[in-house]
PDB file of C-alpha atoms in Angstrom:
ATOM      1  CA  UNK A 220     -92.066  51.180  44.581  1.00  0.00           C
ATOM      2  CA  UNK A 221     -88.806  53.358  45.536  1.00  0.00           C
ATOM      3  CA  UNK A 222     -86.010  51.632  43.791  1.00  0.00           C
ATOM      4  CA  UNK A 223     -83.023  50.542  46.705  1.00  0.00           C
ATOM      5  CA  UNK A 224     -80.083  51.959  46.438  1.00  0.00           C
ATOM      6  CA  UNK A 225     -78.090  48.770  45.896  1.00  0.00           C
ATOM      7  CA  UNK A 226     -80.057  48.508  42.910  1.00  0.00           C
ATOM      8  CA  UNK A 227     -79.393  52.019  41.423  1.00  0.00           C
ATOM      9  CA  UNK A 228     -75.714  51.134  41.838  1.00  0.00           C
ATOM     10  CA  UNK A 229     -75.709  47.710  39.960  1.00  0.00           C
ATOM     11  CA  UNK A 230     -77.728  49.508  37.156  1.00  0.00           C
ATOM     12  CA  UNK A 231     -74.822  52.569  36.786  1.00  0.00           C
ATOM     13  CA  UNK A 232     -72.533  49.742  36.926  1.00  0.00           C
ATOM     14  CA  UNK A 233     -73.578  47.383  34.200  1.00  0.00           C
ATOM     15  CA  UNK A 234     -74.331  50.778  32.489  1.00  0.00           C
ATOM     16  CA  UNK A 235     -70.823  51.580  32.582  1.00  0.00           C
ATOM     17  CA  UNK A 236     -69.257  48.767  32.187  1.00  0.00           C
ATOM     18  CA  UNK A 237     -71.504  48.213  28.401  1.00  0.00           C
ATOM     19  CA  UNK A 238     -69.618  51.400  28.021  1.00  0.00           C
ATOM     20  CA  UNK A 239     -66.434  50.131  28.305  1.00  0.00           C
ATOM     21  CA  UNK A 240     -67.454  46.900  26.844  1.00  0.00           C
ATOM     22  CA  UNK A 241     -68.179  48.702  23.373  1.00  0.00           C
ATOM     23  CA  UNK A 242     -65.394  51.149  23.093  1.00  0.00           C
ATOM     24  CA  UNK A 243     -62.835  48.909  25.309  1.00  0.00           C
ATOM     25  CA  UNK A 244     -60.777  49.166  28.362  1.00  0.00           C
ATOM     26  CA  UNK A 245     -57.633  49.909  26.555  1.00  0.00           C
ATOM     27  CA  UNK A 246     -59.565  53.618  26.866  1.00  0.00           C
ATOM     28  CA  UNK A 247     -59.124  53.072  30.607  1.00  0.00           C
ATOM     29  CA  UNK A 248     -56.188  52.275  31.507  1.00  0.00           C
ATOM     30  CA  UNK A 249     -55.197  55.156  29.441  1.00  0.00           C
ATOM     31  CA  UNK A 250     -57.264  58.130  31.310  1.00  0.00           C
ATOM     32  CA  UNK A 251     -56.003  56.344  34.466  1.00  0.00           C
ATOM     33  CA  UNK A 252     -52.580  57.055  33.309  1.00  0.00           C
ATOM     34  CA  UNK A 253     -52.970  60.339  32.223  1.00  0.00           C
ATOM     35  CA  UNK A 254     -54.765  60.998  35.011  1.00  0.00           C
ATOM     36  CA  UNK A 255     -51.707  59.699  37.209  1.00  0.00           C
ATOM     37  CA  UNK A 256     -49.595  61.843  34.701  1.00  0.00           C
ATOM     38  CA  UNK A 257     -51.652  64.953  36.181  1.00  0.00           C
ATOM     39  CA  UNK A 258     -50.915  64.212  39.338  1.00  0.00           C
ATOM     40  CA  UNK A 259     -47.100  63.396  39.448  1.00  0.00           C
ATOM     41  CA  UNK A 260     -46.801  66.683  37.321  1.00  0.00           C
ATOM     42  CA  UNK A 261     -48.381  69.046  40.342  1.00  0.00           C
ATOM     43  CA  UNK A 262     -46.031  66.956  42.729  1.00  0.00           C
ATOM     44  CA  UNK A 263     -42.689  67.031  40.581  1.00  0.00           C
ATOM     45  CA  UNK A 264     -42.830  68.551  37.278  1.00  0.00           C
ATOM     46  CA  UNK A 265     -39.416  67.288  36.472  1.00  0.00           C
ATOM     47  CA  UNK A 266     -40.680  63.805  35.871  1.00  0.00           C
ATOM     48  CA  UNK A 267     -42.287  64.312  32.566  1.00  0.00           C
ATOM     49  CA  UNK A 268     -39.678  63.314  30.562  1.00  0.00           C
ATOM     50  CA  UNK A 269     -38.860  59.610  32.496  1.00  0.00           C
ATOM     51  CA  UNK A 270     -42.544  59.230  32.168  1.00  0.00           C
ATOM     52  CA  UNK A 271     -42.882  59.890  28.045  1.00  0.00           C
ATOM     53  CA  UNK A 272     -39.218  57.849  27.989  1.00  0.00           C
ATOM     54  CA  UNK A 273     -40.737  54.926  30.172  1.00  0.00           C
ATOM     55  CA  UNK A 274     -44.138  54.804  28.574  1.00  0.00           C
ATOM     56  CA  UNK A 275     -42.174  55.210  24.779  1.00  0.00           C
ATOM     57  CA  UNK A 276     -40.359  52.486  25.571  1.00  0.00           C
ATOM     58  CA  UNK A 277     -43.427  50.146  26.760  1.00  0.00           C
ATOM     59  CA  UNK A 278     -45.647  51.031  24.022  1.00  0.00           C
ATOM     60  CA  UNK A 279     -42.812  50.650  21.619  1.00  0.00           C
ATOM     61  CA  UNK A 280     -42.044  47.105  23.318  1.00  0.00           C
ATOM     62  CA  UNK A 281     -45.988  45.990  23.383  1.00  0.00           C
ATOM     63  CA  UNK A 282     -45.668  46.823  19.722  1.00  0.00           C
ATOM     64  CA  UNK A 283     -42.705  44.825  18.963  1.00  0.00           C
ATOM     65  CA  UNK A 284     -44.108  41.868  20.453  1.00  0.00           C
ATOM     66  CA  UNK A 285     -47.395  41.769  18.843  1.00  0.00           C
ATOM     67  CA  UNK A 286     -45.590  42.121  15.306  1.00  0.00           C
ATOM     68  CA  UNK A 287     -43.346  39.496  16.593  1.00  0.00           C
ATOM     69  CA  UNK A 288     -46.536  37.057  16.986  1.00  0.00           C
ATOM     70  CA  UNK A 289     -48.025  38.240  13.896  1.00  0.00           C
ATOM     71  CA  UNK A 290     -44.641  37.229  11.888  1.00  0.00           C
ATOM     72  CA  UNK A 291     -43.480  34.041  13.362  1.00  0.00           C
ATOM     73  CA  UNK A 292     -47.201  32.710  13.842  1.00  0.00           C
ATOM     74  CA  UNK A 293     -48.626  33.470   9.940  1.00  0.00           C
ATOM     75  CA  UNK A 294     -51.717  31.458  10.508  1.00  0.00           C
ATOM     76  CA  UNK A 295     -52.786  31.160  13.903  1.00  0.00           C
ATOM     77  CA  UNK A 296     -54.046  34.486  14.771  1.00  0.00           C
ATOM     78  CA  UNK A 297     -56.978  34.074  17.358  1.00  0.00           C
ATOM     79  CA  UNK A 298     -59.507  36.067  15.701  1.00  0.00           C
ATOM     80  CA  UNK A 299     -59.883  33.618  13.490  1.00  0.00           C
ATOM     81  CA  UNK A 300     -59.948  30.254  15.542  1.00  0.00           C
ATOM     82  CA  UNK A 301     -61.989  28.441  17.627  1.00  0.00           C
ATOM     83  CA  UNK A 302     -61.845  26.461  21.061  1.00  0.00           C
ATOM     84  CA  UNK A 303     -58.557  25.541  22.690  1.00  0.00           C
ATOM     85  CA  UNK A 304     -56.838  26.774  19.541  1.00  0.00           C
ATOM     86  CA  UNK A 305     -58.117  30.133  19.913  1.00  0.00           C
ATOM     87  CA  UNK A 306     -56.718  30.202  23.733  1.00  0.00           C
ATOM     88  CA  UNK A 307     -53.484  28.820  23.046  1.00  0.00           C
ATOM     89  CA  UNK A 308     -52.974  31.373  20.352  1.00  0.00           C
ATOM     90  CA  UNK A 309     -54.132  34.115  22.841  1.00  0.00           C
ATOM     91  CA  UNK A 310     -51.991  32.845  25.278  1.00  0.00           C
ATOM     92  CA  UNK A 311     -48.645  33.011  23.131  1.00  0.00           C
ATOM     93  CA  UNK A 312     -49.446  36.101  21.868  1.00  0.00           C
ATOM     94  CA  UNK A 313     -49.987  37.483  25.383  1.00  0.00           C
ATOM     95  CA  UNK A 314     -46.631  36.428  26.439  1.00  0.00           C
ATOM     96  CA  UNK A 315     -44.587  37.665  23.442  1.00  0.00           C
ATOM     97  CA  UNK A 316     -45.988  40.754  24.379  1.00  0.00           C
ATOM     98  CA  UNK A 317     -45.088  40.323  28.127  1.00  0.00           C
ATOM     99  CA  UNK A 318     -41.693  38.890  27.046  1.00  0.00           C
ATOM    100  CA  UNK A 319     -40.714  42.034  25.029  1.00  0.00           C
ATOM    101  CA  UNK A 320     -42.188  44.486  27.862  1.00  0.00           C
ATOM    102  CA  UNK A 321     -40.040  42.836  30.692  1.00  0.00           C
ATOM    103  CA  UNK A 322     -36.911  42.768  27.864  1.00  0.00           C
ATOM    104  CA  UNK A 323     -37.299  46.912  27.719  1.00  0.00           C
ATOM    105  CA  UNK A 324     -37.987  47.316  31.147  1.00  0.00           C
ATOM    106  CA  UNK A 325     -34.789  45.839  32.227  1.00  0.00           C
ATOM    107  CA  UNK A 326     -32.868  47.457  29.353  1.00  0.00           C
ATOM    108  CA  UNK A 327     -32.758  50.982  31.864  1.00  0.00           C
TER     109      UNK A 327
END
């Protein structure tokens, strides 16, 4: 029987997304930037350097935060916990690394 085409879709999918699911989506986000990076280079050239600065200063930032959860919070990190432990710790940790993004966006 002739397989639908719905069908062939869902498969690529779930193919791709195993993909992604075994090397992470950190890995996408960053071709999409790059890719972005491309494109804002064939339209202005000149904005290469406020793009390394900006994305420096974000990845610098994400940095920052994470070491700030890993030094203030010795023993909780969420690898290593279970149940609403290991989602509270996620959650802190995800907003000490918001926190210190926003705090560098808005330094200029």
């Amino acid at each position: 029987m002739e397989e639908k085409l719905i069908d062939r879709i869902k498969r690529q999918a779930g193919a791709i997304a195993a993909v992604f699911d075994s090397i992470g989506f950190v890995w996408l986000w960053l071709a999409i930037s790059l890719g972005l990076l491309g494109l804002v280079l064939l339209i202005n050239p000149a904005k290469l350097g406020a793009y390394l600065w900006f994305m420096s200063k974000v990845a610098g930032a994400a940095s920052l935060g994470y070491g700030f959860d890993l030094a203030f919070f010795r023993g909780s990190d969420p690898r290593y916990l279970d149940g609403i432990e290991k989602t509270m710790s996620q959650t802190r940790r995800a907003t000490l690394i918001a926190a210190s993004i926003i705090g560098a966006g808005l330094i200029g």
